[in-house]
PDB file of N, CA, C and O in Angstrom:
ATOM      1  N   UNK A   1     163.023 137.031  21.878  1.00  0.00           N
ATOM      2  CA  UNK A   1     162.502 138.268  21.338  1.00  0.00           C
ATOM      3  C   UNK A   1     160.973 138.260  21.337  1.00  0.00           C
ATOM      4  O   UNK A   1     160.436 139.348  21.547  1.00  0.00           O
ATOM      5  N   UNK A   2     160.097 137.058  21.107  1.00  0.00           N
ATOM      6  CA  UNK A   2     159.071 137.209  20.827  1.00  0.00           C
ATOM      7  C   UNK A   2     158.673 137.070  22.494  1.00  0.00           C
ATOM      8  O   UNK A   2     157.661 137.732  22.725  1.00  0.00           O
ATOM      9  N   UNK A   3     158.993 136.661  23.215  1.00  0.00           N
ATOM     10  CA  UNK A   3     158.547 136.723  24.492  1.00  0.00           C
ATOM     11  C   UNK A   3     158.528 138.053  25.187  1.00  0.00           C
ATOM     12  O   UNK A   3     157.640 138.368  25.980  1.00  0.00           O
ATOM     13  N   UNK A   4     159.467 138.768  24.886  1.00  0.00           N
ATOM     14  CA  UNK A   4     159.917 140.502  25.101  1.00  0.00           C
ATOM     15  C   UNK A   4     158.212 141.344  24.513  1.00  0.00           C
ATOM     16  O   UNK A   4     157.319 141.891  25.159  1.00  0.00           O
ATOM     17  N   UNK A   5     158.377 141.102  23.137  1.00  0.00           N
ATOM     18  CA  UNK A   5     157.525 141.651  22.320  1.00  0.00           C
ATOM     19  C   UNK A   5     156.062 141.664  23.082  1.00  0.00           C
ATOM     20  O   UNK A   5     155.401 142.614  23.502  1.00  0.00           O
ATOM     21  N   UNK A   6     155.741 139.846  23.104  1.00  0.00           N
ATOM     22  CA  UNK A   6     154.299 140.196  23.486  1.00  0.00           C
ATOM     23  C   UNK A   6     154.067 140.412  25.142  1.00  0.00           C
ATOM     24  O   UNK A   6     152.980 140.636  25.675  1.00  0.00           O
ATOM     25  N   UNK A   7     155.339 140.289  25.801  1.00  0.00           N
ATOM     26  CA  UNK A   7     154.910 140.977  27.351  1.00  0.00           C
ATOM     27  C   UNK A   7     154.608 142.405  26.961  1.00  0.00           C
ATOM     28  O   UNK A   7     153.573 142.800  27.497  1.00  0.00           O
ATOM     29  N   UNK A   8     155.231 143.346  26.147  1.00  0.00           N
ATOM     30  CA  UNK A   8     155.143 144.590  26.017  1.00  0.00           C
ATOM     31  C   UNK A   8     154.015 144.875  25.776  1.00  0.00           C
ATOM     32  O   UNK A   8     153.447 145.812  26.336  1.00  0.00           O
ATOM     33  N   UNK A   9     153.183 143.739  24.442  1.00  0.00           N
ATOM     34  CA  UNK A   9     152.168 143.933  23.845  1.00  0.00           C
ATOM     35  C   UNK A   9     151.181 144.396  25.025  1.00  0.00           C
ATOM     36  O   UNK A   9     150.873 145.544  25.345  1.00  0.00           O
ATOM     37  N   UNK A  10     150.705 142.965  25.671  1.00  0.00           N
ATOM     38  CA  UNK A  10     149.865 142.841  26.947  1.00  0.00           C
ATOM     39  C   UNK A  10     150.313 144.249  28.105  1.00  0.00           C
ATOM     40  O   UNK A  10     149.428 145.040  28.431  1.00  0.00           O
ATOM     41  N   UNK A  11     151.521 144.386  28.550  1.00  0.00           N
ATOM     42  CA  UNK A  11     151.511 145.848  29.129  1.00  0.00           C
ATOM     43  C   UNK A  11     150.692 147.161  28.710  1.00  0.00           C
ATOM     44  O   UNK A  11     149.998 147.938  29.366  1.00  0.00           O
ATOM     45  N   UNK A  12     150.936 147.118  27.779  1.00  0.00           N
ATOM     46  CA  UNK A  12     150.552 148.344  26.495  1.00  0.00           C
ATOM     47  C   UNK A  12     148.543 148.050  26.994  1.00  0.00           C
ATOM     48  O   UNK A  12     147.767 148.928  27.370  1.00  0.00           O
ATOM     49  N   UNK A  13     148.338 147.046  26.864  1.00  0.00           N
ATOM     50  CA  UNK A  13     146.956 147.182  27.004  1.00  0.00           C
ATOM     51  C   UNK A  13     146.091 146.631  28.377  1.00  0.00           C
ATOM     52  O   UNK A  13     144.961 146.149  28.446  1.00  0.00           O
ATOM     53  N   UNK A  14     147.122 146.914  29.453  1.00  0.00           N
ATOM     54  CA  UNK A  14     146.646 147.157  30.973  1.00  0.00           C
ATOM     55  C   UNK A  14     146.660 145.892  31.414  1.00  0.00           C
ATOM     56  O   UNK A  14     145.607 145.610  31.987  1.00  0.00           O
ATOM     57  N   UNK A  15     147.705 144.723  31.357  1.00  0.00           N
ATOM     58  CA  UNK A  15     147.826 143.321  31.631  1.00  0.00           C
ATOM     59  C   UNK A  15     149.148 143.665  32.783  1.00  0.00           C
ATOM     60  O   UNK A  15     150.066 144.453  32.555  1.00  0.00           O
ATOM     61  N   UNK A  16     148.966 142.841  34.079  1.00  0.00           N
ATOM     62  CA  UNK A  16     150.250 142.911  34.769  1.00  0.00           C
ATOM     63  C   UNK A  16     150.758 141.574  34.000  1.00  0.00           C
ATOM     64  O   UNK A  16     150.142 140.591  33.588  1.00  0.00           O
ATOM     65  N   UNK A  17     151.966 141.890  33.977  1.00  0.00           N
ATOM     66  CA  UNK A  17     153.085 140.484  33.260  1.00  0.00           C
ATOM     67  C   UNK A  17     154.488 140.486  34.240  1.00  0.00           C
ATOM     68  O   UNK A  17     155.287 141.370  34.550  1.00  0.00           O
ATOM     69  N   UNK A  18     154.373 139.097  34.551  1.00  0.00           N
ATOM     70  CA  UNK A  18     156.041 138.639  34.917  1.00  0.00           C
ATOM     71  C   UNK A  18     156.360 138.050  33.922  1.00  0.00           C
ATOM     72  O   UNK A  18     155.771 137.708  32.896  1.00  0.00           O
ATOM     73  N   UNK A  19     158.054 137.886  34.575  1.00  0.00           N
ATOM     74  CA  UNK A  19     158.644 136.996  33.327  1.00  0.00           C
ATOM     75  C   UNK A  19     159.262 135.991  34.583  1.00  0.00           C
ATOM     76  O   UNK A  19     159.636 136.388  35.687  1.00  0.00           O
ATOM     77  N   UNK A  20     159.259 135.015  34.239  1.00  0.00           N
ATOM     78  CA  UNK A  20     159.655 133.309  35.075  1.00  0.00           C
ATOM     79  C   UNK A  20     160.773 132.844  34.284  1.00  0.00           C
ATOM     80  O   UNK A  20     160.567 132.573  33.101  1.00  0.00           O
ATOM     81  N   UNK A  21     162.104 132.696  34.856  1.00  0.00           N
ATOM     82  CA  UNK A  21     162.872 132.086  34.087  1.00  0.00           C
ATOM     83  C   UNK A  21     163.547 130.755  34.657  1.00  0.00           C
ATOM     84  O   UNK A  21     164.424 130.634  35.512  1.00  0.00           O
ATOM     85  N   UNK A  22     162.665 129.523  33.698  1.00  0.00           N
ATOM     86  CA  UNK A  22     163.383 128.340  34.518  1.00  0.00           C
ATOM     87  C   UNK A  22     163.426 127.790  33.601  1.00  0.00           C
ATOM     88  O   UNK A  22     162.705 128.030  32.633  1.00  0.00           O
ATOM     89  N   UNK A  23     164.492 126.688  33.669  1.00  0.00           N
ATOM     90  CA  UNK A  23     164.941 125.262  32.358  1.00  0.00           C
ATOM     91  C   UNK A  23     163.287 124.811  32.283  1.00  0.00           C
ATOM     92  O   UNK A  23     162.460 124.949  31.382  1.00  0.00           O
ATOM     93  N   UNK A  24     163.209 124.309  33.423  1.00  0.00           N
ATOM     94  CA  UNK A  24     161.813 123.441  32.430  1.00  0.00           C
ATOM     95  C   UNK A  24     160.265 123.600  32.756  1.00  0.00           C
ATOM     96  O   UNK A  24     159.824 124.072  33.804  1.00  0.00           O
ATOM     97  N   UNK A  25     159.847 123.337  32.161  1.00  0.00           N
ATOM     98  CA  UNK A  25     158.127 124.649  31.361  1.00  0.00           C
ATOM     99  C   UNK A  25     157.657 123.962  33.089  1.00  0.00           C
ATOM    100  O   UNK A  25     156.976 124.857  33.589  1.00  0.00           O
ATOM    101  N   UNK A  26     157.753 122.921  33.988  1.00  0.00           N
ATOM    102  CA  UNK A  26     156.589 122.970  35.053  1.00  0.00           C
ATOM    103  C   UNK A  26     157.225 123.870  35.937  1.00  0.00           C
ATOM    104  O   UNK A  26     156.462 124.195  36.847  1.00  0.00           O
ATOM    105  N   UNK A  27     158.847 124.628  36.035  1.00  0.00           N
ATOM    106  CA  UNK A  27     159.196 124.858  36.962  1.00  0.00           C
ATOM    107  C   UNK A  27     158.612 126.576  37.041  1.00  0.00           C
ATOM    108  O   UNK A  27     158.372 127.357  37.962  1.00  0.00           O
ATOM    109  N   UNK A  28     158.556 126.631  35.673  1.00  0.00           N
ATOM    110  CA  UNK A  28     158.149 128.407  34.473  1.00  0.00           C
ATOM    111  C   UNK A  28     156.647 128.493  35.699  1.00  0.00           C
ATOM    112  O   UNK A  28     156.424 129.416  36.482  1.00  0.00           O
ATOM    113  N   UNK A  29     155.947 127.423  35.536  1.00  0.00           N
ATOM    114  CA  UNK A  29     154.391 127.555  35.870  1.00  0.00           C
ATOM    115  C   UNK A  29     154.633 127.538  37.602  1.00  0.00           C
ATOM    116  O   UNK A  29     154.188 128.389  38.372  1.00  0.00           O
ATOM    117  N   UNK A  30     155.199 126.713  37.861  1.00  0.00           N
ATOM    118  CA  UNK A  30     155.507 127.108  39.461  1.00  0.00           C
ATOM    119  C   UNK A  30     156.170 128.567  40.030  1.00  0.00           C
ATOM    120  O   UNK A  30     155.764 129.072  41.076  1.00  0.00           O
ATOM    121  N   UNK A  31     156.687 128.861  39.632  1.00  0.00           N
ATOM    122  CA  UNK A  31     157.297 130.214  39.508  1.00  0.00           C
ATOM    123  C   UNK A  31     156.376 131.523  39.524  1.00  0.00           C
ATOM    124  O   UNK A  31     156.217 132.495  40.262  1.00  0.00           O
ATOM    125  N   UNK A  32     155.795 130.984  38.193  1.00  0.00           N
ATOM    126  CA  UNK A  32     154.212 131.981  38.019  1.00  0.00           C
ATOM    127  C   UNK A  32     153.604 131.880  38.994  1.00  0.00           C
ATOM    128  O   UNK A  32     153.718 132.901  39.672  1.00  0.00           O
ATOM    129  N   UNK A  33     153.056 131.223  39.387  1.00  0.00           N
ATOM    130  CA  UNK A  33     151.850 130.550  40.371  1.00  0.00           C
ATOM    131  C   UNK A  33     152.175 131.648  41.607  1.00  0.00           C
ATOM    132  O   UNK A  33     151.561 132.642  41.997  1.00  0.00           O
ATOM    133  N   UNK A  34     153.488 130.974  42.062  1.00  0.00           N
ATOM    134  CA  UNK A  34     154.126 132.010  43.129  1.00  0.00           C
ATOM    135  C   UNK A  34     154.088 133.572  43.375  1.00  0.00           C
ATOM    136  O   UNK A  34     154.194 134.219  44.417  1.00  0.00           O
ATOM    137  N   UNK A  35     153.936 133.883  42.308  1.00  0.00           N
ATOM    138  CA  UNK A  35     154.173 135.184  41.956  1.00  0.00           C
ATOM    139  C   UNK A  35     152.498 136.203  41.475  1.00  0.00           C
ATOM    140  O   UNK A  35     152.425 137.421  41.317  1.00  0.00           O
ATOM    141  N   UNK A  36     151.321 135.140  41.343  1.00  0.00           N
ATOM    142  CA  UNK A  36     150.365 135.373  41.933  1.00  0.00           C
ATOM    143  C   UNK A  36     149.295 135.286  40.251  1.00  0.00           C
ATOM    144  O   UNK A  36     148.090 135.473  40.082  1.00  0.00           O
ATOM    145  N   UNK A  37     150.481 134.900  39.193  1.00  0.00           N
ATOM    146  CA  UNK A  37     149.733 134.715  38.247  1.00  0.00           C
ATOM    147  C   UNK A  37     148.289 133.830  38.250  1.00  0.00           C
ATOM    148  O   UNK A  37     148.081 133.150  39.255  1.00  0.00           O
ATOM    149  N   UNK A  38     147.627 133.819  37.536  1.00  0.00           N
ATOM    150  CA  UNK A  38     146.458 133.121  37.249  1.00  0.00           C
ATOM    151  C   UNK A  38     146.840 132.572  36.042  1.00  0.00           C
ATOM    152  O   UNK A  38     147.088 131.368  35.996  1.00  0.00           O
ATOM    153  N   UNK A  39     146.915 133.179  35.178  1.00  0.00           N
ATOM    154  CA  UNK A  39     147.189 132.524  33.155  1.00  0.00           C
ATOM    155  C   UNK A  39     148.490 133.021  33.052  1.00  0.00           C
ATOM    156  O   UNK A  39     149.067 133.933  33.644  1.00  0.00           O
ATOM    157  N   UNK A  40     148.951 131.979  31.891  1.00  0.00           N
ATOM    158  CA  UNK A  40     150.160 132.120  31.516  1.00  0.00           C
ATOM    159  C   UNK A  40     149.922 131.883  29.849  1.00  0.00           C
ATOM    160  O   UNK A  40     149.097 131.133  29.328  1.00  0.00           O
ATOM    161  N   UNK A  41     150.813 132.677  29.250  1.00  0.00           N
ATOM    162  CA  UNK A  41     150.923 132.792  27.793  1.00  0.00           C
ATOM    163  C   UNK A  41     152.694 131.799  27.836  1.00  0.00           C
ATOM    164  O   UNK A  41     153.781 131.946  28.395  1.00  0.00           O
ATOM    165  N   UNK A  42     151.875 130.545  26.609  1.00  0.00           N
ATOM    166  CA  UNK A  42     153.062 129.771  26.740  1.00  0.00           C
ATOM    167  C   UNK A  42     153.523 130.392  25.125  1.00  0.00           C
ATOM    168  O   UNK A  42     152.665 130.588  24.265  1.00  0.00           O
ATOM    169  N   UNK A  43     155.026 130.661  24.884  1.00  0.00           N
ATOM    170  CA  UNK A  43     155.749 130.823  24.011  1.00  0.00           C
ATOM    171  C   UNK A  43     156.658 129.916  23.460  1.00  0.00           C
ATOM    172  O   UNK A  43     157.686 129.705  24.105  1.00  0.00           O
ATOM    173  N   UNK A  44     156.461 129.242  22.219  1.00  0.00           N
ATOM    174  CA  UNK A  44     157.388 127.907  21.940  1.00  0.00           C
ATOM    175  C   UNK A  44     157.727 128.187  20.284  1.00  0.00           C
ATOM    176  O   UNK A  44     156.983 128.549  19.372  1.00  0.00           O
ATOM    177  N   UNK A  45     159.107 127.872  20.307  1.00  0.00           N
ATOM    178  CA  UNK A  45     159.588 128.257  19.044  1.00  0.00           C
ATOM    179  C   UNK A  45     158.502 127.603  17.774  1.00  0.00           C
ATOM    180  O   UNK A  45     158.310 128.313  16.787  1.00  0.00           O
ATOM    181  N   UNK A  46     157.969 126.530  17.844  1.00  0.00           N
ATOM    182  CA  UNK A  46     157.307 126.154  17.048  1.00  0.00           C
ATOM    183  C   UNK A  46     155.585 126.682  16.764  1.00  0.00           C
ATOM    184  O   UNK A  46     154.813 126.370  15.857  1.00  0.00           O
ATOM    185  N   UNK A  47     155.441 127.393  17.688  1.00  0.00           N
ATOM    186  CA  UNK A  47     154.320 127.572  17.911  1.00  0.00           C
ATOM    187  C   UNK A  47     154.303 129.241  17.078  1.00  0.00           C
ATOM    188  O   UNK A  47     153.589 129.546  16.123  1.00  0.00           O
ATOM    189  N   UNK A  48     155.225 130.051  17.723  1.00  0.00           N
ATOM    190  CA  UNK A  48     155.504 130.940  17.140  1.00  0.00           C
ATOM    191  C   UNK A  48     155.565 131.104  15.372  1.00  0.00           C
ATOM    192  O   UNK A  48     155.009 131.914  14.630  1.00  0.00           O
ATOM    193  N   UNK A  49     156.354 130.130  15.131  1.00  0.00           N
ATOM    194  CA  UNK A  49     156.278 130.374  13.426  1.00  0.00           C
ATOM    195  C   UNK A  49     155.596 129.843  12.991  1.00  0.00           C
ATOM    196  O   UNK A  49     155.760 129.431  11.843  1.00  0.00           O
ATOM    197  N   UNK A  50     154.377 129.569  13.775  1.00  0.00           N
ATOM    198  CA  UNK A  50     153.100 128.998  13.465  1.00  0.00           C
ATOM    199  C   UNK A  50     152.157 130.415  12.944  1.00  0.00           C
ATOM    200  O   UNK A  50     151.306 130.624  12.079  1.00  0.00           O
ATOM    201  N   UNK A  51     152.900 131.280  14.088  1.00  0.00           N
ATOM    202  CA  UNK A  51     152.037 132.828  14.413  1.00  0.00           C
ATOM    203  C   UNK A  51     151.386 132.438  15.224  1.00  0.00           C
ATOM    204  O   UNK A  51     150.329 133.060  15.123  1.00  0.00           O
ATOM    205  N   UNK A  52     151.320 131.663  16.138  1.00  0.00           N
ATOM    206  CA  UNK A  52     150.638 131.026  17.589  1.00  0.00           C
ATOM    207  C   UNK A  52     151.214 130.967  18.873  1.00  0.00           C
ATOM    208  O   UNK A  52     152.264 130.327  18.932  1.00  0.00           O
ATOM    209  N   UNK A  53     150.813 131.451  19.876  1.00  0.00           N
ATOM    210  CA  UNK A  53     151.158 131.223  21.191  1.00  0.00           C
ATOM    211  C   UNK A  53     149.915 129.990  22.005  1.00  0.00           C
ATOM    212  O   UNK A  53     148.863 129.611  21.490  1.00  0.00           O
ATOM    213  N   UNK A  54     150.612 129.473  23.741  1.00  0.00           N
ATOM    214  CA  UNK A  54     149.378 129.065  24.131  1.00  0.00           C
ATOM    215  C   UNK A  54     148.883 130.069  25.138  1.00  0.00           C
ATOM    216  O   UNK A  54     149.559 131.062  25.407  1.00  0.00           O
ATOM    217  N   UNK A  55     147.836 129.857  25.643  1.00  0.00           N
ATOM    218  CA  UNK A  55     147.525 130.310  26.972  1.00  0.00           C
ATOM    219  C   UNK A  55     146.350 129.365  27.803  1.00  0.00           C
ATOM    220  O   UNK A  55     145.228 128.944  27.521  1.00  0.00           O
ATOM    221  N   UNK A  56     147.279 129.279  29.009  1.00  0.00           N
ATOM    222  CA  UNK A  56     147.011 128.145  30.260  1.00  0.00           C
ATOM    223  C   UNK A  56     146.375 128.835  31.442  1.00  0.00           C
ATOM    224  O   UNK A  56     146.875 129.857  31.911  1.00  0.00           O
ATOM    225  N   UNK A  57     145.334 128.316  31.903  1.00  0.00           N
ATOM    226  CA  UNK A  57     145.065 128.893  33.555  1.00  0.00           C
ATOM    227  C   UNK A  57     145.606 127.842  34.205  1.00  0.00           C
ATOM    228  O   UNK A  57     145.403 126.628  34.219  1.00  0.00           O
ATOM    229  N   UNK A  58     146.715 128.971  35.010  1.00  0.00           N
ATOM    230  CA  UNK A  58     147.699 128.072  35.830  1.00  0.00           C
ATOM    231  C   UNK A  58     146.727 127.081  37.159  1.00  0.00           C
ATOM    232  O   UNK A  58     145.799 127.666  37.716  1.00  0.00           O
ATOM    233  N   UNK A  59     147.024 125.731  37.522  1.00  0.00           N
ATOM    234  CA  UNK A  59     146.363 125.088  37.957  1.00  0.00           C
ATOM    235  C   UNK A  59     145.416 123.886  36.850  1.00  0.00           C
ATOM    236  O   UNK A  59     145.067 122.778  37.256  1.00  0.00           O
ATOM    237  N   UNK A  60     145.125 124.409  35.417  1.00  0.00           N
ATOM    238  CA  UNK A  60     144.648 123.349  34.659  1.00  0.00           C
ATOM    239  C   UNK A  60     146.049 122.678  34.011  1.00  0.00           C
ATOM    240  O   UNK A  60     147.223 123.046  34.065  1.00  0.00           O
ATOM    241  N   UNK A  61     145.295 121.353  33.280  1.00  0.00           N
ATOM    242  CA  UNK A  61     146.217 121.070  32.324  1.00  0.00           C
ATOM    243  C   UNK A  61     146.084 121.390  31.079  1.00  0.00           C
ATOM    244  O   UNK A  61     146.936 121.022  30.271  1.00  0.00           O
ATOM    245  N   UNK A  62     145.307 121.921  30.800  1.00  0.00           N
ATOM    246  CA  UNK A  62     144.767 122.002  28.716  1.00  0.00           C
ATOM    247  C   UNK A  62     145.622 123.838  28.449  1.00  0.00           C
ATOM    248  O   UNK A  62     145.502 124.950  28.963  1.00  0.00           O
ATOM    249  N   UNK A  63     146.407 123.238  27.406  1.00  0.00           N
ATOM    250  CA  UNK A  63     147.114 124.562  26.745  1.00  0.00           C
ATOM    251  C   UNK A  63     146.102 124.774  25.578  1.00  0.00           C
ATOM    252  O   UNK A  63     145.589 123.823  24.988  1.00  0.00           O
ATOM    253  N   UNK A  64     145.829 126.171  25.262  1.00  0.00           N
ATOM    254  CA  UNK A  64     144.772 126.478  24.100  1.00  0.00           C
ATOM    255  C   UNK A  64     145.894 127.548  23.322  1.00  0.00           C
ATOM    256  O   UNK A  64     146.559 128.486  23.762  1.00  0.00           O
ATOM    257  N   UNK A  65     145.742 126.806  21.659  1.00  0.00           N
ATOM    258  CA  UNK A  65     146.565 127.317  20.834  1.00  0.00           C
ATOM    259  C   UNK A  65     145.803 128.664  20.395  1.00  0.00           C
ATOM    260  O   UNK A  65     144.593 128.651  20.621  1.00  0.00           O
ATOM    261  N   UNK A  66     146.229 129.606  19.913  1.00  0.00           N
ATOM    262  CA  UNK A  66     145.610 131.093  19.649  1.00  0.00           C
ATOM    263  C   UNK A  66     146.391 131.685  18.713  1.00  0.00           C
ATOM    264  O   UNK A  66     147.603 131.571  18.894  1.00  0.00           O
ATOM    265  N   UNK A  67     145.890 132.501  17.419  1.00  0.00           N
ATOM    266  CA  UNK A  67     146.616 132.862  16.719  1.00  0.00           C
ATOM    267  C   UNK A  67     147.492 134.033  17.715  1.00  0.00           C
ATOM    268  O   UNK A  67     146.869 134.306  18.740  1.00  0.00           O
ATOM    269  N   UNK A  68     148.639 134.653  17.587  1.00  0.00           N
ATOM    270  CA  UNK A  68     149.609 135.809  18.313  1.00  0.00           C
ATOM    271  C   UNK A  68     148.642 137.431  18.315  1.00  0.00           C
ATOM    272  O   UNK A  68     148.597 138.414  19.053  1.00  0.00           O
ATOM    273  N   UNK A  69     147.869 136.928  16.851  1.00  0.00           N
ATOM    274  CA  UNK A  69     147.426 138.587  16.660  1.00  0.00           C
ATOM    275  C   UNK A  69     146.253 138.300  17.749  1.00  0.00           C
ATOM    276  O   UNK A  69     146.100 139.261  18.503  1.00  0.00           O
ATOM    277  N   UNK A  70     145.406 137.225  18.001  1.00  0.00           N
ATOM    278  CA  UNK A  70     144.299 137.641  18.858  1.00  0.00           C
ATOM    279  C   UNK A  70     144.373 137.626  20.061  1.00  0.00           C
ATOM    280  O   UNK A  70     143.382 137.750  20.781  1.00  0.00           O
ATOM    281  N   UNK A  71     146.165 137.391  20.713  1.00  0.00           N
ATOM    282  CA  UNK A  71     146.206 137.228  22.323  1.00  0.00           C
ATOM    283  C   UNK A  71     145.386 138.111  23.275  1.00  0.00           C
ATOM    284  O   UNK A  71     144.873 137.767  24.340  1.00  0.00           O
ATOM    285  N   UNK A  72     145.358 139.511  22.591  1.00  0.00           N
ATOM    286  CA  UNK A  72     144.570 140.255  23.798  1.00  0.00           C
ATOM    287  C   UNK A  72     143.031 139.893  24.367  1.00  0.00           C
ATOM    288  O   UNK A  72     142.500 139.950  25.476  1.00  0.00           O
ATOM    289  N   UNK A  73     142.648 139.537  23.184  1.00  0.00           N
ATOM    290  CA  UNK A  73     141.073 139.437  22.836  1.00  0.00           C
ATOM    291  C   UNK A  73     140.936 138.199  23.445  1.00  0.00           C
ATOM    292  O   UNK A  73     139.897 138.041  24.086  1.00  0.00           O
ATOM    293  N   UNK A  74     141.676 137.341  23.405  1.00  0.00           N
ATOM    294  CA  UNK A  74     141.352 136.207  24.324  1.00  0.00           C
ATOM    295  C   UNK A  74     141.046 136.194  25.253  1.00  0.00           C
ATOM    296  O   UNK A  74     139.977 135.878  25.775  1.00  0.00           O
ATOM    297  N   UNK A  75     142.477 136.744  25.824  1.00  0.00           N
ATOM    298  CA  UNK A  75     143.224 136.918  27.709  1.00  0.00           C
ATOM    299  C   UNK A  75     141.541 137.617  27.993  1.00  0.00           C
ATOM    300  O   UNK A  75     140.765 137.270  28.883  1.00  0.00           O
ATOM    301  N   UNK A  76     141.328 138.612  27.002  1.00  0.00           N
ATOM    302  CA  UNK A  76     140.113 139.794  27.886  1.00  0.00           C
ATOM    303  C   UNK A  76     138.747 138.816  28.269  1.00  0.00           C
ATOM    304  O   UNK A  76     138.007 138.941  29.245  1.00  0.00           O
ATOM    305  N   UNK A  77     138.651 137.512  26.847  1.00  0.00           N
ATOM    306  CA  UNK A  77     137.229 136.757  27.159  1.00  0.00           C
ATOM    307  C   UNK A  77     137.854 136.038  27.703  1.00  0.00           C
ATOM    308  O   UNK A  77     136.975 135.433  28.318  1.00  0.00           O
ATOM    309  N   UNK A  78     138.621 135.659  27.941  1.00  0.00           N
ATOM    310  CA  UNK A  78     139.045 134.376  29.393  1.00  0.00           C
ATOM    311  C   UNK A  78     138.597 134.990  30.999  1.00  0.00           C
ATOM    312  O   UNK A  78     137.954 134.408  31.872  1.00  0.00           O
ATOM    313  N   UNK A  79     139.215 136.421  31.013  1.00  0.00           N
ATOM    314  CA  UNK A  79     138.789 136.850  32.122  1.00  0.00           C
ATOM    315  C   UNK A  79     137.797 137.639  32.481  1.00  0.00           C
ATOM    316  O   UNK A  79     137.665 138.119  33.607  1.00  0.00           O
ATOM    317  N   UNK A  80     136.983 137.825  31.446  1.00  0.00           N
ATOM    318  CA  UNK A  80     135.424 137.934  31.674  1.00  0.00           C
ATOM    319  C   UNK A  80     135.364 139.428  31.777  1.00  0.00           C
ATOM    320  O   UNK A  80     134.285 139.991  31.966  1.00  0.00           O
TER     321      UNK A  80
END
């Protein structure tokens, strides 16, 4: 659900979003990659009831934790 939610979110405010569906998180990022992503918003049950998502530029390794409410504001200063 929360993965639903904040693709919608990011739509809503002019973000293209896929959704990648694979068992395990390197196959998620390969998938992306393919598909022409640059960043990926990682969603993890724990992270969530944190009120936190991550977000990765696909190709690094460092996940950066972010509160959920400031995802947009990030994604926008990540990509300049």
């Amino acid at each position: 659900k929360c993965a639903l939610t904040t693709a919608n979110i990011l739509r809503r405010n002019g973000f293209s979003v896929v959704h990648v569906d694979a068992r395990k998180t390197a196959d998620q990022f390969k998938q992306a990659t393919k598909q022409g992503a640059t960043w990926c918003v990682v969603i993890g049950n724990e992270s969530v009831a944190q009120g936190e998502v991550g977000i990765k530029r696909l190709g690094e390794d460092t996940v950066e934790k972010i509160p959920l409410s400031s995802l947009v504001e990030a994604i926008r200063s990540k990509l300049g």
